[in-house]
Coordinates of C-alpha atoms in Angstrom, one line a residue:
X1422 CA -3.5 -10.5 -20.2
X1423 CA -5.0 -13.5 -18.4
X1424 CA -4.1 -13.5 -14.7
X1425 CA -3.5 -16.3 -12.3
X1426 CA -7.2 -16.9 -11.6
X1427 CA -8.4 -16.5 -15.2
X1428 CA -9.4 -12.8 -14.8
X1429 CA -8.7 -10.7 -17.9
X1430 CA -6.5 -7.7 -16.9
X1431 CA -6.1 -4.7 -19.2
X1432 CA -2.8 -2.9 -19.1
X1433 CA -1.0 -0.1 -21.1
X1434 CA 2.5 0.2 -22.2
X1435 CA 4.3 3.2 -23.7
X1436 CA 6.9 2.7 -26.4
X1437 CA 10.5 2.6 -25.0
X1438 CA 12.2 5.8 -26.0
X1439 CA 15.5 3.9 -26.6
X1440 CA 16.9 0.4 -26.2
X1441 CA 17.5 -0.4 -22.6
X1442 CA 15.3 2.4 -21.2
X1443 CA 14.3 1.8 -17.6
X1444 CA 10.7 1.0 -16.8
X1445 CA 8.4 2.9 -14.5
X1446 CA 5.4 1.0 -13.1
X1447 CA 2.5 3.4 -12.4
X1448 CA 0.3 2.0 -9.7
X1449 CA -3.1 3.7 -9.9
X1450 CA -5.4 5.1 -7.2
X1451 CA -8.7 3.3 -6.8
X1452 CA -10.9 5.9 -8.4
X1453 CA -8.3 7.3 -10.8
X1454 CA -8.0 6.1 -14.4
X1455 CA -4.6 5.9 -16.1
X1456 CA -5.2 9.4 -17.4
X1457 CA -4.3 10.8 -14.0
X1458 CA -0.7 10.1 -14.9
X1459 CA -0.8 12.1 -18.1
X1460 CA 1.5 14.9 -16.8
X1461 CA 4.2 12.5 -15.7
X1462 CA 4.0 10.4 -18.9
X1463 CA 4.2 13.4 -21.2
X1464 CA 7.1 14.9 -19.3
X1465 CA 9.2 11.7 -18.8
X1466 CA 8.3 9.5 -21.7
X1467 CA 11.5 10.5 -23.6
X1468 CA 13.5 8.9 -20.8
X1469 CA 11.4 6.0 -19.5
X1470 CA 9.0 3.3 -20.5
X1471 CA 5.8 3.3 -18.6
X1472 CA 3.4 0.4 -17.7
X1473 CA 0.1 0.7 -15.8
X1474 CA -2.9 -1.6 -15.4
X1475 CA -6.5 -1.4 -14.5
X1476 CA -7.3 -3.1 -11.2
X1477 CA -9.5 -6.2 -11.5
X1478 CA -13.1 -5.2 -12.2
X1479 CA -12.1 -1.6 -12.8
X1480 CA -12.4 0.2 -16.2
X1481 CA -11.2 -2.2 -18.9
X1482 CA -10.3 -5.1 -16.6
X1483 CA -12.7 -8.0 -16.1
X1484 CA -14.5 -8.8 -12.8
X1485 CA -13.0 -11.9 -11.1
X1486 CA -15.1 -14.9 -10.5
X1487 CA -17.1 -14.6 -7.3
X1488 CA -15.7 -18.0 -6.3
X1489 CA -12.2 -16.7 -5.9
X1490 CA -11.4 -16.2 -2.2
X1491 CA -10.5 -12.6 -1.4
X1492 CA -10.8 -11.8 -5.1
X1493 CA -10.1 -8.1 -4.5
X1494 CA -7.4 -8.4 -1.9
X1495 CA -4.3 -6.1 -2.4
X1496 CA -2.1 -9.2 -2.7
X1497 CA -4.1 -10.3 -5.7
X1498 CA -3.6 -6.9 -7.4
X1499 CA 0.2 -7.6 -6.9
X1500 CA -0.3 -11.0 -8.5
X1501 CA -1.9 -9.3 -11.5
X1502 CA 1.1 -6.9 -11.7
X1503 CA 3.4 -9.9 -11.5
X1504 CA 1.7 -11.5 -14.5
X1505 CA 1.9 -8.2 -16.5
X1506 CA 5.6 -7.9 -15.8
X1507 CA 6.1 -11.5 -16.9
X1508 CA 4.1 -10.8 -20.1
X1509 CA 6.3 -7.8 -20.9
X1510 CA 9.6 -9.4 -19.7
X1511 CA 10.2 -6.7 -17.1
X1512 CA 12.6 -7.8 -14.3
X1513 CA 13.4 -4.5 -12.6
X1514 CA 11.8 -1.0 -12.4
X1515 CA 10.5 1.8 -10.4
X1516 CA 7.3 1.5 -8.4
X1517 CA 5.3 4.8 -8.5
X1518 CA 2.1 4.5 -6.5
X1519 CA -0.7 7.1 -5.9
X1520 CA -3.3 6.8 -3.1
X1521 CA -4.4 3.1 -3.1
X1522 CA -1.4 2.6 -5.3
X1523 CA 0.9 3.3 -2.3
X1524 CA -0.6 0.2 -0.5
X1525 CA -0.2 -1.9 -3.7
X1526 CA 3.3 -0.6 -4.3
X1527 CA 4.4 -1.5 -0.7
X1528 CA 2.8 -4.9 -1.0
X1529 CA 4.6 -5.4 -4.3
X1530 CA 7.9 -4.5 -2.6
X1531 CA 7.2 -7.2 -0.1
X1532 CA 6.1 -9.9 -2.6
X1533 CA 8.5 -9.1 -5.5
X1534 CA 11.9 -9.0 -3.7
X1535 CA 14.6 -7.4 -5.8
X1536 CA 12.2 -5.9 -8.4
X1537 CA 12.1 -2.2 -7.2
X1538 CA 15.1 0.0 -7.9
X1539 CA 13.3 2.8 -6.1
X1540 CA 9.9 3.8 -4.8
X1541 CA 7.8 7.0 -5.4
X1542 CA 4.8 7.2 -3.1
X1543 CA 2.2 9.9 -3.7
X1544 CA -0.7 10.9 -1.4
X1545 CA -1.0 7.6 0.4
X1546 CA -0.3 5.8 3.7
X1547 CA 1.2 2.5 4.9
X1548 CA -1.5 2.2 7.5
X1549 CA -5.0 0.9 7.0
X1550 CA -6.1 3.7 4.6
X1551 CA -9.8 4.0 5.7
X1552 CA -8.8 4.5 9.3
X1553 CA -6.3 7.3 8.4
X1554 CA -8.9 9.6 6.8
X1555 CA -9.1 13.2 7.9
X1556 CA -9.9 15.9 8.8
X1557 CA -12.5 15.1 11.5
X1558 CA -11.3 13.2 14.6
X1559 CA -12.8 9.7 14.7
X1560 CA -14.0 9.8 11.1
X1561 CA -11.7 6.9 10.2
X1562 CA -13.4 4.6 12.6
X1563 CA -16.8 5.1 10.9
X1564 CA -15.6 4.8 7.3
X1565 CA -15.2 1.0 7.2
X1566 CA -18.8 0.5 8.4
X1567 CA -20.0 3.0 5.8
X1568 CA -18.1 1.2 3.0
X1569 CA -19.7 -2.1 4.1
X1570 CA -23.1 -0.4 3.9
X1571 CA -22.4 1.0 0.5
X1572 CA -21.1 -2.4 -0.8
X1573 CA -24.4 -4.0 0.2
X1574 CA -26.4 -1.1 -1.3
X1575 CA -24.2 -0.6 -4.4
X1576 CA -27.2 -0.2 -6.8
X1577 CA -28.4 2.8 -4.9
X1578 CA -24.9 4.1 -4.4
X1579 CA -24.3 3.8 -8.2
X1580 CA -27.5 5.8 -9.0
X1581 CA -26.5 8.6 -6.5
X1582 CA -22.9 8.7 -7.8
X1583 CA -23.9 8.9 -11.5
X1584 CA -26.4 11.6 -10.9
X1585 CA -23.8 13.6 -9.0
X1586 CA -21.2 13.2 -11.8
X1587 CA -23.7 14.5 -14.3
X1588 CA -24.4 17.7 -12.4
X1589 CA -22.9 20.8 -14.0
X1590 CA -21.6 22.1 -10.7
X1591 CA -19.9 18.9 -9.5
X1592 CA -16.5 20.4 -10.1
X1593 CA -17.4 23.5 -8.0
X1594 CA -18.5 21.2 -5.1
X1595 CA -15.4 19.1 -5.3
X1596 CA -13.3 22.3 -5.0
X1597 CA -15.4 23.6 -2.1
X1598 CA -14.9 20.3 -0.3
X1599 CA -11.1 20.7 -0.7
X1600 CA -10.9 17.6 -2.9
X1601 CA -9.4 19.6 -5.8
X1602 CA -7.1 22.6 -6.1
X1603 CA -9.2 25.6 -7.1
X1604 CA -7.1 26.6 -10.1
X1605 CA -7.1 23.2 -11.8
X1606 CA -8.3 23.3 -15.3
X1607 CA -12.0 22.2 -15.7
X1608 CA -11.3 20.2 -18.8
X1609 CA -8.6 18.2 -17.0
X1610 CA -11.1 17.5 -14.2
X1611 CA -13.8 16.4 -16.6
X1612 CA -11.4 14.0 -18.3
X1613 CA -10.8 12.3 -14.9
X1614 CA -14.4 12.4 -13.7
X1615 CA -16.1 11.2 -16.9
X1616 CA -14.9 7.5 -16.7
X1617 CA -16.3 7.2 -13.2
X1618 CA -19.8 7.3 -14.7
X1619 CA -19.3 3.9 -16.3
X1620 CA -17.6 2.4 -13.3
X1621 CA -19.0 -0.7 -11.7
X1622 CA -19.5 0.6 -8.2
X1623 CA -20.1 -2.8 -6.6
X1624 CA -16.6 -3.7 -7.7
X1625 CA -15.4 -0.2 -6.5
X1626 CA -16.7 -0.8 -3.0
X1627 CA -15.5 -4.4 -2.9
X1628 CA -12.0 -3.1 -3.8
X1629 CA -12.3 -0.3 -1.2
X1630 CA -13.4 -2.7 1.5
X1631 CA -10.4 -5.0 0.7
X1632 CA -8.1 -2.0 0.7
X1633 CA -9.4 -0.9 4.1
X1634 CA -8.3 -4.3 5.6
X1635 CA -4.7 -4.0 4.2
X1636 CA -1.9 -2.8 6.3
X1637 CA 1.7 -2.4 5.1
X1638 CA 3.2 -0.8 8.2
X1639 CA 5.7 -3.6 8.7
X1640 CA 7.1 -3.1 5.2
X1641 CA 8.6 0.4 6.0
X1642 CA 11.6 -0.8 7.9
X1643 CA 12.3 -3.4 5.2
X1644 CA 12.7 -0.8 2.4
X1645 CA 16.3 -0.7 1.3
X1646 CA 16.0 1.4 -1.9
X1647 CA 15.7 5.1 -2.4
X1648 CA 12.2 6.3 -1.7
X1649 CA 10.5 9.6 -2.5
X1650 CA 7.3 10.6 -0.8
X1651 CA 5.1 13.3 -2.3
X1652 CA 2.1 14.8 -0.5
X1653 CA -0.1 17.9 -0.5
X1654 CA -0.6 20.1 2.5
X1655 CA -4.4 20.2 1.8
X1656 CA -4.9 16.4 1.3
X1657 CA -7.8 15.4 3.5
X1658 CA -7.8 11.7 2.4
X1659 CA -4.1 11.1 3.2
X1660 CA -3.0 14.0 5.4
X1661 CA 0.7 15.0 5.0
X1662 CA 1.4 13.9 8.6
X1663 CA 1.1 10.3 7.3
X1664 CA 3.8 10.8 4.7
X1665 CA 6.0 12.5 7.2
X1666 CA 5.6 9.6 9.6
X1667 CA 6.5 7.2 6.8
X1668 CA 9.5 9.2 5.8
X1669 CA 10.9 8.9 9.4
X1670 CA 10.7 5.1 9.2
X1671 CA 12.2 4.5 5.7
X1672 CA 16.0 4.5 5.7
X1673 CA 16.6 6.3 2.4
X1674 CA 13.5 8.5 2.3
X1675 CA 13.1 12.0 0.8
X1676 CA 9.9 14.0 1.0
X1677 CA 8.2 16.8 -0.9
X1678 CA 5.2 18.6 0.6
X1679 CA 3.4 20.6 -2.1
X1680 CA 1.8 23.8 -0.9
X1681 CA -1.9 23.9 -2.0
X1682 CA -1.8 20.2 -3.1
X1683 CA -4.8 18.0 -2.4
X1684 CA -5.2 14.3 -2.9
X1685 CA -4.6 14.9 -6.6
X1686 CA -1.3 16.7 -6.2
X1687 CA 0.3 15.0 -9.3
X1688 CA -2.7 16.2 -11.5
X1689 CA -2.8 19.7 -10.0
X1690 CA 1.0 20.3 -10.1
X1691 CA 2.2 18.1 -13.0
X1692 CA 5.4 20.0 -13.8
X1693 CA 6.5 20.3 -10.2
X1694 CA 5.9 16.7 -9.4
X1695 CA 7.5 15.5 -12.7
X1696 CA 10.6 17.6 -12.2
X1697 CA 11.0 16.3 -8.6
X1698 CA 10.6 12.7 -9.8
X1699 CA 13.1 13.3 -12.6
X1700 CA 15.6 14.8 -10.2
X1701 CA 15.1 11.9 -7.8
X1702 CA 15.7 9.3 -10.5
X1703 CA 18.8 11.1 -11.7
X1704 CA 20.2 11.5 -8.2
X1705 CA 20.0 7.8 -7.6
X1706 CA 21.2 6.6 -11.0
X1707 CA 17.9 5.4 -12.4

């Protein structure tokens, strides 16, 4: 699909299970390919149609022109989504965002009034995400500067990242760092990690820098649809306290804290997360 500024955006659509099936928009994390949603798609695809897209410059989507102001701004990701929805003739649906996708989903709620029938927000925050990182006090204040440095030195960062991904014990280190649940199947992890080797890390860091400047705090009190927040009690990127604080500010909020869940809760506990989403949809007539 050609977006508003000429950027080619890749998106994926599942076959509707029946005529009139509701649509679920899966809003990706920055470093997560659409495969991260496999558990939810497999479990719920007999009831819902799913749509997801690759952020501009990520995976199969084209890099925007360097002449486009704020090319990677969160608002532009929402404009890409709006073009995808128009191409598919989708007027209403559920917004399900993970990590960075929480920011994009909240911005979509702001910019596409009346579209969302409900929100499901996983492992994310409404605040400036880079400033909310844990677990060390003050770490969040350092991260934006580190991201700026990595953006300027993206060639070196790319070499380091690709060498790390190729290491046979990368999964072990990710588990030791608390980034993945220890019992998660190694083949599942490899499926998620492998596409990162081909990622354009200059684009990754530009997206990350734009994400770090985005704040959706003011959207919370505007949310007038049922909202489910899901978080893990071992998530160091978006600690559960952030989700709990959001839940207190959203009028129709429910929350699930998954014991043992990290930032990849939906991948680590696909049945639990899918069952909870299914129940949430049913409870609210979606």
